[in-house]
Amino acid sequence: MLVLGIESSCDETAAAIVNEKKEILGECLWTQIEDHKVFGGVVPEIAAREHLEHIDEIIEHTLKKANVKAEDIDAFAASSGPGLIGGVVIGVMATKAMALALNKPFIAVNHLEGHALAPRLTGDVKYPYLLLLVSGGHCQILIVRGVGDFERLGTTIDDAAGEAFDKVSKMLNLGYPGGPIIEKMAELGDEIRFVLPRPLTNSGDCNLSFSGLKTAVRKIIESYAVDGNIEHVNLDKKDTADICASFQLAVADCLIHKLEKAIKIFKQECPEGKDIVVSGGVAANSYLRKKMAALAEKEGLIFSAPPIRFCTDNGVMIAWAGLERFQKGYTNELDFKPRPRWPLDENAPKAAGAGGVKA
Ligand code: KG4
Ligand code: ZN
C-alpha cells in the first residue's frame, strides 16, 4: 500500500511516499524560512505564493526519489487544515487533482493528526497513548485512542509554546524561528538567574498559558534599557543566555507540571496505555525531551519522540496519517473543503492553540 502525502499549511512545502511497513520510499521538503526571516514570522501571502511555485516540482522529485509512478500510488493525502488557508488550499487542490486524474482516493488529513501520529511511524507507539503536541500554533495534551479519536485533557489558553519561543527570540533580536536559537543560547546560560512565573500552576486542570511568561521576559529586557530607551538595551551575551535558559526552564516546568496531572487521568482512563509521546516543532527541543524522559521513567511509562526532522512540519507525517486513515477506510469526497480551524477533539471547548480558534 503506497500513500503520497502533501504538506503546505505553514512555511514548508513537502511531500512523501510511505507504505504500511513504515518505509519512507521518497520525500522532499522545501522550507521558506529564509523568505520569512526578515519579517520575524511567517507572512501568509508570501507563503502561499511560494507553495504555488514549488509544489509541482516537490511532488515530481518525491516520485522520482521513490522510483514510483504516480499511477502506482494507492491514495493521495493532503494536510487540509488547520493552518494558513492560502497554503492549505494549494496543497489540497494539487492532491485532489492527482486523485481525480488517476481515479484514486483523496484523504483529508488534519495537520495536527499528522504531528500526533508521526511517533507511530518512527517508533513502536501503541494506542492509547498520552501526547504532548507542541508547535508554533498549538499546545495541547491529548489522549490518542486511535485514528481520529482524541480526548483533549489540556490546552494553552493563549499563546502556543513555539509562539512564545519565537516571540522571546524576537524581543532579544536573536532571529527566527526562535526555538532552536533559544535552545542553543540556553546551553550557555544560568537557568536560575532570572525568576519567571509559572502561569496556571494552581488552576487544577491541565491547561497552560504562556502569554504572562512572555510579558515577564519583556519586563526583564526593558529593565536593561539605557536611559529608558528600549531600542538600546544593555544586555551582553551572558545576560541573553541567562534569559534564554531561565525562559526555557519556565516553559519546561509548566509543561511537565501539567503532564504530571495528565498522566494521572491517563492512567485512570487507560490503564492499558504505556506510552507518553511528544510531537510538533517544539518537540525538537532536547532539553524538553530529557525532562519528559525523566518524567516517564518516574511514572513507569515509555517515552518517545520522533527524530527532529519529523517534529517540525514535513510530508512524511501527512503521508503516514493518510495511510492510517486509508487502512481504516476513511477517505474523503473531492468536494471536501479545507478547514482553517480544525480541532482534534471536536467535543472540547474552543481554545487558542487547539485548532479551534486560531491556526
Ligand atoms: O510544527 P512546526 O514546524 O510548525 C507548526 O505547525 O507550528 O513548529 C514550529 C515551531 C516554531 O515556533 C519553532 O520555534 C519551534 O517549533 N521549534 C522549537 C525548536 N525547534 C522548532 N522550539 C523549541 N526548541 C526547538 N529546538
Ligand atoms: Zn505543524
Short mmCIF file of N, CA and C in Angstrom, two decimals, residues 74-229:
data_model
loop_
_atom_site.label_atom_id
_atom_site.label_comp_id
_atom_site.label_asym_id
_atom_site.label_seq_id
_atom_site.Cartn_x
_atom_site.Cartn_y
_atom_site.Cartn_z
N ASP A 74 -1.60 4.37 -4.19
CA ASP A 74 -2.95 3.86 -3.89
C ASP A 74 -3.89 4.95 -3.38
N ALA A 75 -3.34 5.97 -2.71
CA ALA A 75 -4.20 7.06 -2.22
C ALA A 75 -3.37 8.31 -2.04
N PHE A 76 -4.03 9.47 -2.18
CA PHE A 76 -3.35 10.77 -2.09
C PHE A 76 -3.90 11.54 -0.89
N ALA A 77 -2.98 11.94 0.01
CA ALA A 77 -3.40 12.63 1.23
C ALA A 77 -2.84 14.04 1.27
N ALA A 78 -3.64 14.99 1.77
CA ALA A 78 -3.17 16.37 1.90
C ALA A 78 -3.45 16.89 3.29
N SER A 79 -2.49 17.66 3.81
CA SER A 79 -2.71 18.41 5.05
C SER A 79 -3.80 19.43 4.73
N SER A 80 -5.00 19.25 5.29
CA SER A 80 -6.17 20.02 4.83
C SER A 80 -6.67 21.01 5.87
N GLY A 81 -5.83 21.35 6.85
CA GLY A 81 -6.13 22.31 7.90
C GLY A 81 -5.79 21.67 9.23
N PRO A 82 -5.71 22.39 10.36
CA PRO A 82 -5.73 23.85 10.40
C PRO A 82 -4.40 24.42 9.88
N GLY A 83 -4.41 25.69 9.54
CA GLY A 83 -3.19 26.30 9.03
C GLY A 83 -3.52 27.55 8.24
N LEU A 84 -2.51 28.07 7.55
CA LEU A 84 -2.71 29.28 6.74
C LEU A 84 -3.47 28.86 5.48
N ILE A 85 -4.65 29.40 5.30
CA ILE A 85 -5.59 28.85 4.32
C ILE A 85 -5.05 28.89 2.89
N GLY A 86 -4.29 29.93 2.54
CA GLY A 86 -3.75 30.02 1.17
C GLY A 86 -2.91 28.81 0.83
N GLY A 87 -2.00 28.46 1.72
CA GLY A 87 -1.13 27.31 1.51
C GLY A 87 -1.91 26.01 1.53
N VAL A 88 -2.83 25.89 2.47
CA VAL A 88 -3.62 24.66 2.59
C VAL A 88 -4.38 24.40 1.29
N VAL A 89 -5.00 25.44 0.74
CA VAL A 89 -5.80 25.29 -0.49
C VAL A 89 -4.91 24.79 -1.63
N ILE A 90 -3.69 25.31 -1.71
CA ILE A 90 -2.79 24.91 -2.80
C ILE A 90 -2.44 23.42 -2.70
N GLY A 91 -2.12 22.97 -1.49
CA GLY A 91 -1.79 21.55 -1.28
C GLY A 91 -2.99 20.65 -1.54
N VAL A 92 -4.15 21.08 -1.07
CA VAL A 92 -5.37 20.27 -1.23
C VAL A 92 -5.74 20.18 -2.72
N MET A 93 -5.64 21.30 -3.45
CA MET A 93 -6.00 21.29 -4.88
C MET A 93 -5.07 20.38 -5.67
N ALA A 94 -3.76 20.46 -5.37
CA ALA A 94 -2.79 19.62 -6.09
C ALA A 94 -3.09 18.14 -5.82
N THR A 95 -3.41 17.83 -4.56
CA THR A 95 -3.67 16.43 -4.18
C THR A 95 -4.95 15.92 -4.82
N LYS A 96 -5.99 16.75 -4.76
CA LYS A 96 -7.27 16.35 -5.37
C LYS A 96 -7.10 16.14 -6.87
N ALA A 97 -6.30 17.00 -7.51
CA ALA A 97 -6.09 16.89 -8.97
C ALA A 97 -5.48 15.53 -9.31
N MET A 98 -4.50 15.11 -8.52
CA MET A 98 -3.87 13.80 -8.79
C MET A 98 -4.87 12.67 -8.56
N ALA A 99 -5.62 12.77 -7.44
CA ALA A 99 -6.60 11.73 -7.12
C ALA A 99 -7.64 11.61 -8.25
N LEU A 100 -8.08 12.76 -8.72
CA LEU A 100 -9.11 12.78 -9.78
C LEU A 100 -8.55 12.20 -11.09
N ALA A 101 -7.36 12.69 -11.47
CA ALA A 101 -6.78 12.27 -12.75
C ALA A 101 -6.48 10.77 -12.75
N LEU A 102 -6.08 10.24 -11.60
CA LEU A 102 -5.66 8.83 -11.55
C LEU A 102 -6.74 7.92 -10.98
N ASN A 103 -7.90 8.54 -10.67
CA ASN A 103 -9.04 7.79 -10.15
C ASN A 103 -8.68 7.01 -8.88
N LYS A 104 -8.03 7.73 -7.96
CA LYS A 104 -7.63 7.12 -6.68
C LYS A 104 -8.24 7.92 -5.54
N PRO A 105 -8.34 7.33 -4.33
CA PRO A 105 -8.98 8.06 -3.22
C PRO A 105 -8.18 9.29 -2.79
N PHE A 106 -8.94 10.29 -2.31
CA PHE A 106 -8.35 11.50 -1.70
C PHE A 106 -8.59 11.41 -0.19
N ILE A 107 -7.57 11.77 0.58
CA ILE A 107 -7.71 11.72 2.05
C ILE A 107 -7.34 13.08 2.63
N ALA A 108 -8.29 13.67 3.37
CA ALA A 108 -8.04 14.96 4.03
C ALA A 108 -7.46 14.66 5.41
N VAL A 109 -6.21 15.08 5.61
CA VAL A 109 -5.55 14.83 6.90
C VAL A 109 -5.53 16.12 7.71
N ASN A 110 -5.92 16.01 8.98
CA ASN A 110 -5.75 17.13 9.90
C ASN A 110 -4.25 17.26 10.18
N HIS A 111 -3.71 18.45 9.92
CA HIS A 111 -2.26 18.68 10.12
C HIS A 111 -1.83 18.22 11.52
N LEU A 112 -2.68 18.49 12.50
CA LEU A 112 -2.35 18.12 13.89
C LEU A 112 -2.34 16.60 14.07
N GLU A 113 -3.19 15.91 13.32
CA GLU A 113 -3.17 14.44 13.38
C GLU A 113 -1.86 13.93 12.76
N GLY A 114 -1.36 14.66 11.76
CA GLY A 114 -0.05 14.31 11.20
C GLY A 114 1.01 14.33 12.30
N HIS A 115 1.08 15.44 13.06
CA HIS A 115 2.04 15.52 14.17
C HIS A 115 1.76 14.41 15.19
N ALA A 116 0.47 14.21 15.48
CA ALA A 116 0.08 13.29 16.56
C ALA A 116 0.44 11.84 16.26
N LEU A 117 0.35 11.43 15.00
CA LEU A 117 0.59 10.03 14.65
C LEU A 117 2.03 9.76 14.20
N ALA A 118 2.80 10.83 13.94
CA ALA A 118 4.19 10.65 13.47
C ALA A 118 5.00 9.70 14.36
N PRO A 119 4.84 9.78 15.70
CA PRO A 119 5.64 8.87 16.55
C PRO A 119 5.33 7.39 16.31
N ARG A 120 4.19 7.07 15.72
CA ARG A 120 3.86 5.66 15.42
C ARG A 120 4.61 5.16 14.19
N LEU A 121 4.96 6.10 13.31
CA LEU A 121 5.75 5.72 12.14
C LEU A 121 7.21 5.51 12.54
N THR A 122 7.70 6.39 13.40
CA THR A 122 9.14 6.37 13.70
C THR A 122 9.46 5.50 14.91
N GLY A 123 8.44 5.04 15.63
CA GLY A 123 8.69 4.20 16.81
C GLY A 123 7.58 3.18 16.97
N ASP A 124 7.64 2.44 18.07
CA ASP A 124 6.66 1.38 18.27
C ASP A 124 5.60 1.83 19.28
N VAL A 125 4.93 2.93 18.97
CA VAL A 125 3.95 3.50 19.90
C VAL A 125 2.58 2.88 19.63
N LYS A 126 1.94 2.40 20.72
CA LYS A 126 0.63 1.74 20.54
C LYS A 126 -0.49 2.59 21.13
N TYR A 127 -1.67 2.51 20.51
CA TYR A 127 -2.87 3.15 21.08
C TYR A 127 -3.28 2.40 22.34
N PRO A 128 -3.80 3.06 23.38
CA PRO A 128 -3.87 4.52 23.52
C PRO A 128 -2.55 5.06 24.09
N TYR A 129 -2.27 6.33 23.76
CA TYR A 129 -1.07 6.96 24.34
C TYR A 129 -1.34 8.40 24.73
N LEU A 130 -0.48 8.89 25.62
CA LEU A 130 -0.61 10.27 26.06
C LEU A 130 0.32 11.13 25.21
N LEU A 131 -0.22 12.21 24.66
CA LEU A 131 0.55 13.03 23.72
C LEU A 131 0.64 14.48 24.16
N LEU A 132 1.86 14.99 24.15
CA LEU A 132 2.05 16.44 24.26
C LEU A 132 2.34 16.94 22.86
N LEU A 133 1.40 17.75 22.33
CA LEU A 133 1.56 18.29 20.97
C LEU A 133 1.93 19.76 21.09
N VAL A 134 3.17 20.06 20.79
CA VAL A 134 3.66 21.43 20.98
C VAL A 134 4.29 21.95 19.69
N SER A 135 3.65 22.98 19.10
CA SER A 135 4.21 23.51 17.85
C SER A 135 4.11 25.03 17.86
N GLY A 136 4.27 25.63 16.68
CA GLY A 136 4.23 27.09 16.59
C GLY A 136 2.83 27.65 16.80
N GLY A 137 1.82 26.86 16.51
CA GLY A 137 0.44 27.35 16.65
C GLY A 137 -0.37 26.60 17.67
N HIS A 138 0.21 25.52 18.24
CA HIS A 138 -0.60 24.65 19.09
C HIS A 138 0.16 24.20 20.32
N CYS A 139 -0.60 23.96 21.38
CA CYS A 139 -0.01 23.37 22.58
C CYS A 139 -1.13 22.65 23.31
N GLN A 140 -1.13 21.34 23.22
CA GLN A 140 -2.22 20.56 23.79
C GLN A 140 -1.69 19.28 24.42
N ILE A 141 -2.43 18.79 25.41
CA ILE A 141 -2.17 17.46 25.97
C ILE A 141 -3.39 16.61 25.63
N LEU A 142 -3.15 15.48 24.97
CA LEU A 142 -4.27 14.67 24.48
C LEU A 142 -4.07 13.19 24.79
N ILE A 143 -5.20 12.49 24.96
CA ILE A 143 -5.14 11.03 24.91
C ILE A 143 -5.46 10.65 23.48
N VAL A 144 -4.58 9.87 22.86
CA VAL A 144 -4.82 9.42 21.48
C VAL A 144 -5.29 7.96 21.56
N ARG A 145 -6.55 7.74 21.26
CA ARG A 145 -7.10 6.37 21.37
C ARG A 145 -7.04 5.63 20.03
N GLY A 146 -6.97 6.38 18.95
CA GLY A 146 -6.92 5.77 17.63
C GLY A 146 -6.99 6.86 16.58
N VAL A 147 -7.07 6.43 15.32
CA VAL A 147 -7.16 7.39 14.22
C VAL A 147 -8.44 8.23 14.40
N GLY A 148 -8.30 9.53 14.44
CA GLY A 148 -9.46 10.42 14.58
C GLY A 148 -10.15 10.33 15.93
N ASP A 149 -9.48 9.71 16.92
CA ASP A 149 -10.12 9.51 18.23
C ASP A 149 -9.24 10.12 19.33
N PHE A 150 -9.52 11.38 19.63
CA PHE A 150 -8.68 12.14 20.56
C PHE A 150 -9.51 12.69 21.72
N GLU A 151 -8.92 12.68 22.91
CA GLU A 151 -9.55 13.39 24.04
C GLU A 151 -8.56 14.45 24.52
N ARG A 152 -8.99 15.71 24.44
CA ARG A 152 -8.09 16.79 24.88
C ARG A 152 -8.19 16.95 26.39
N LEU A 153 -7.05 16.78 27.07
CA LEU A 153 -7.04 16.96 28.53
C LEU A 153 -6.68 18.39 28.89
N GLY A 154 -5.87 19.04 28.06
CA GLY A 154 -5.46 20.40 28.36
C GLY A 154 -5.00 21.11 27.11
N THR A 155 -5.03 22.44 27.16
CA THR A 155 -4.58 23.24 26.02
C THR A 155 -4.09 24.59 26.53
N THR A 156 -3.28 25.26 25.73
CA THR A 156 -2.95 26.64 26.09
C THR A 156 -4.21 27.49 25.93
N ILE A 157 -4.34 28.47 26.82
CA ILE A 157 -5.50 29.36 26.69
C ILE A 157 -5.10 30.65 25.97
N ASP A 158 -3.83 30.78 25.62
CA ASP A 158 -3.41 31.97 24.84
C ASP A 158 -2.35 31.58 23.80
N ASP A 159 -1.07 31.89 24.08
CA ASP A 159 -0.03 31.60 23.08
C ASP A 159 0.34 30.11 23.06
N ALA A 160 0.79 29.65 21.91
CA ALA A 160 1.37 28.30 21.84
C ALA A 160 2.81 28.37 22.36
N ALA A 161 3.34 27.20 22.73
CA ALA A 161 4.70 27.17 23.29
C ALA A 161 5.72 27.67 22.25
N GLY A 162 5.59 27.20 21.01
CA GLY A 162 6.54 27.61 19.97
C GLY A 162 6.45 29.11 19.69
N GLU A 163 5.23 29.61 19.74
CA GLU A 163 5.00 31.04 19.54
C GLU A 163 5.74 31.83 20.62
N ALA A 164 5.71 31.35 21.86
CA ALA A 164 6.40 32.02 22.96
C ALA A 164 7.91 32.01 22.69
N PHE A 165 8.45 30.88 22.24
CA PHE A 165 9.88 30.82 21.89
C PHE A 165 10.19 31.84 20.80
N ASP A 166 9.32 31.90 19.78
CA ASP A 166 9.56 32.81 18.66
C ASP A 166 9.51 34.27 19.10
N LYS A 167 8.54 34.60 19.99
CA LYS A 167 8.40 35.99 20.42
C LYS A 167 9.55 36.43 21.33
N VAL A 168 9.96 35.54 22.22
CA VAL A 168 11.09 35.88 23.11
C VAL A 168 12.36 36.08 22.26
N SER A 169 12.54 35.23 21.26
CA SER A 169 13.71 35.37 20.39
C SER A 169 13.68 36.71 19.67
N LYS A 170 12.48 37.10 19.23
CA LYS A 170 12.34 38.38 18.52
C LYS A 170 12.68 39.54 19.45
N MET A 171 12.18 39.45 20.71
CA MET A 171 12.46 40.52 21.69
C MET A 171 13.95 40.67 21.96
N LEU A 172 14.66 39.53 21.87
CA LEU A 172 16.10 39.56 22.14
C LEU A 172 16.92 39.76 20.86
N ASN A 173 16.20 40.02 19.75
CA ASN A 173 16.84 40.20 18.44
C ASN A 173 17.71 39.02 18.03
N LEU A 174 17.24 37.81 18.32
CA LEU A 174 18.05 36.63 18.03
C LEU A 174 17.72 35.99 16.69
N GLY A 175 16.51 36.28 16.16
CA GLY A 175 16.18 35.71 14.85
C GLY A 175 15.00 34.75 14.90
N TYR A 176 14.67 34.22 13.69
CA TYR A 176 13.51 33.35 13.51
C TYR A 176 13.91 32.08 12.77
N PRO A 177 13.34 30.90 13.06
CA PRO A 177 12.46 30.62 14.19
C PRO A 177 13.22 30.58 15.52
N GLY A 178 12.53 31.01 16.57
CA GLY A 178 13.20 31.24 17.85
C GLY A 178 13.61 29.99 18.60
N GLY A 179 12.81 28.92 18.48
CA GLY A 179 13.05 27.72 19.29
C GLY A 179 14.48 27.20 19.26
N PRO A 180 14.99 26.86 18.06
CA PRO A 180 16.35 26.30 18.02
C PRO A 180 17.41 27.29 18.49
N ILE A 181 17.19 28.60 18.23
CA ILE A 181 18.18 29.61 18.63
C ILE A 181 18.21 29.73 20.15
N ILE A 182 17.01 29.80 20.75
CA ILE A 182 16.94 29.92 22.22
C ILE A 182 17.53 28.67 22.88
N GLU A 183 17.22 27.50 22.31
CA GLU A 183 17.76 26.27 22.89
C GLU A 183 19.29 26.31 22.91
N LYS A 184 19.88 26.78 21.82
CA LYS A 184 21.34 26.83 21.72
C LYS A 184 21.93 27.84 22.70
N MET A 185 21.31 29.03 22.75
CA MET A 185 21.77 30.06 23.69
C MET A 185 21.67 29.57 25.13
N ALA A 186 20.56 28.87 25.41
CA ALA A 186 20.28 28.44 26.79
C ALA A 186 21.35 27.48 27.31
N GLU A 187 22.00 26.76 26.37
CA GLU A 187 23.04 25.81 26.79
C GLU A 187 24.17 26.52 27.54
N LEU A 188 24.37 27.81 27.21
CA LEU A 188 25.46 28.59 27.83
C LEU A 188 24.98 29.37 29.05
N GLY A 189 23.66 29.28 29.34
CA GLY A 189 23.10 30.18 30.35
C GLY A 189 22.86 29.56 31.72
N ASP A 190 22.57 30.45 32.67
CA ASP A 190 22.25 30.06 34.04
C ASP A 190 20.72 30.12 34.18
N GLU A 191 20.09 28.96 34.30
CA GLU A 191 18.62 28.92 34.24
C GLU A 191 17.93 29.39 35.51
N ILE A 192 18.71 29.60 36.59
CA ILE A 192 18.04 30.09 37.80
C ILE A 192 18.37 31.56 38.10
N ARG A 193 19.02 32.22 37.13
CA ARG A 193 19.37 33.63 37.39
C ARG A 193 18.13 34.52 37.41
N PHE A 194 17.22 34.34 36.47
CA PHE A 194 16.02 35.19 36.42
C PHE A 194 14.80 34.40 36.89
N VAL A 195 14.04 35.01 37.79
CA VAL A 195 12.86 34.33 38.31
C VAL A 195 11.67 34.69 37.42
N LEU A 196 11.09 33.68 36.82
CA LEU A 196 9.95 33.91 35.92
C LEU A 196 8.71 33.17 36.45
N PRO A 197 7.52 33.65 36.10
CA PRO A 197 6.31 33.00 36.61
C PRO A 197 6.05 31.64 35.97
N ARG A 198 5.25 30.84 36.63
CA ARG A 198 4.77 29.55 36.09
C ARG A 198 3.24 29.67 36.03
N PRO A 199 2.71 30.32 34.95
CA PRO A 199 1.26 30.61 34.91
C PRO A 199 0.40 29.34 35.01
N LEU A 200 -0.76 29.49 35.64
CA LEU A 200 -1.80 28.44 35.77
C LEU A 200 -1.37 27.22 36.58
N THR A 201 -0.26 27.34 37.34
CA THR A 201 0.21 26.19 38.12
C THR A 201 -0.90 25.65 39.03
N ASN A 202 -1.67 26.56 39.64
CA ASN A 202 -2.68 26.11 40.59
C ASN A 202 -4.09 26.10 40.02
N SER A 203 -4.22 26.02 38.69
CA SER A 203 -5.56 26.09 38.10
C SER A 203 -6.36 24.80 38.30
N GLY A 204 -5.69 23.73 38.71
CA GLY A 204 -6.40 22.49 38.99
C GLY A 204 -6.69 21.66 37.74
N ASP A 205 -6.49 22.26 36.55
CA ASP A 205 -6.72 21.48 35.32
C ASP A 205 -5.39 21.31 34.57
N CYS A 206 -5.47 20.83 33.34
CA CYS A 206 -4.24 20.60 32.57
C CYS A 206 -3.98 21.72 31.56
N ASN A 207 -4.66 22.86 31.73
CA ASN A 207 -4.46 23.95 30.78
C ASN A 207 -3.15 24.71 31.02
N LEU A 208 -2.72 25.40 29.99
CA LEU A 208 -1.44 26.12 30.03
C LEU A 208 -1.62 27.55 29.56
N SER A 209 -0.67 28.41 29.90
CA SER A 209 -0.70 29.79 29.44
C SER A 209 0.72 30.29 29.33
N PHE A 210 1.06 30.91 28.20
CA PHE A 210 2.44 31.38 28.02
C PHE A 210 2.54 32.88 27.82
N SER A 211 1.38 33.57 27.77
CA SER A 211 1.48 34.99 27.43
C SER A 211 2.07 35.80 28.60
N GLY A 212 1.75 35.42 29.85
CA GLY A 212 2.31 36.12 31.02
C GLY A 212 3.81 35.92 31.12
N LEU A 213 4.24 34.75 30.74
CA LEU A 213 5.66 34.41 30.78
C LEU A 213 6.45 35.31 29.80
N LYS A 214 5.85 35.47 28.64
CA LYS A 214 6.44 36.32 27.59
C LYS A 214 6.53 37.77 28.09
N THR A 215 5.46 38.25 28.75
CA THR A 215 5.45 39.62 29.28
C THR A 215 6.52 39.77 30.36
N ALA A 216 6.68 38.75 31.20
CA ALA A 216 7.69 38.81 32.27
C ALA A 216 9.09 38.92 31.65
N VAL A 217 9.32 38.20 30.54
CA VAL A 217 10.63 38.29 29.87
C VAL A 217 10.81 39.71 29.32
N ARG A 218 9.73 40.26 28.74
CA ARG A 218 9.82 41.62 28.19
C ARG A 218 10.22 42.61 29.28
N LYS A 219 9.64 42.44 30.49
CA LYS A 219 9.96 43.37 31.59
C LYS A 219 11.43 43.27 31.97
N ILE A 220 11.96 42.07 31.98
CA ILE A 220 13.39 41.90 32.30
C ILE A 220 14.23 42.64 31.25
N ILE A 221 13.88 42.43 29.97
CA ILE A 221 14.65 43.08 28.90
C ILE A 221 14.56 44.60 29.05
N GLU A 222 13.35 45.09 29.34
CA GLU A 222 13.16 46.55 29.49
C GLU A 222 13.97 47.11 30.66
N SER A 223 14.19 46.28 31.68
CA SER A 223 14.95 46.77 32.84
C SER A 223 16.42 47.00 32.47
N TYR A 224 16.83 46.52 31.31
CA TYR A 224 18.20 46.74 30.84
C TYR A 224 18.30 47.88 29.82
N ALA A 225 17.14 48.57 29.61
CA ALA A 225 17.14 49.67 28.62
C ALA A 225 18.00 50.82 29.13
N VAL A 226 18.78 51.38 28.21
CA VAL A 226 19.65 52.51 28.57
C VAL A 226 18.83 53.79 28.48
N ASP A 227 18.80 54.58 29.55
CA ASP A 227 18.03 55.84 29.62
C ASP A 227 16.57 55.62 29.22
N GLY A 228 15.99 54.50 29.59
CA GLY A 228 14.57 54.23 29.29
C GLY A 228 14.28 53.97 27.83
N ASN A 229 15.31 53.87 26.99
CA ASN A 229 15.10 53.65 25.55
C ASN A 229 15.22 52.15 25.25
#
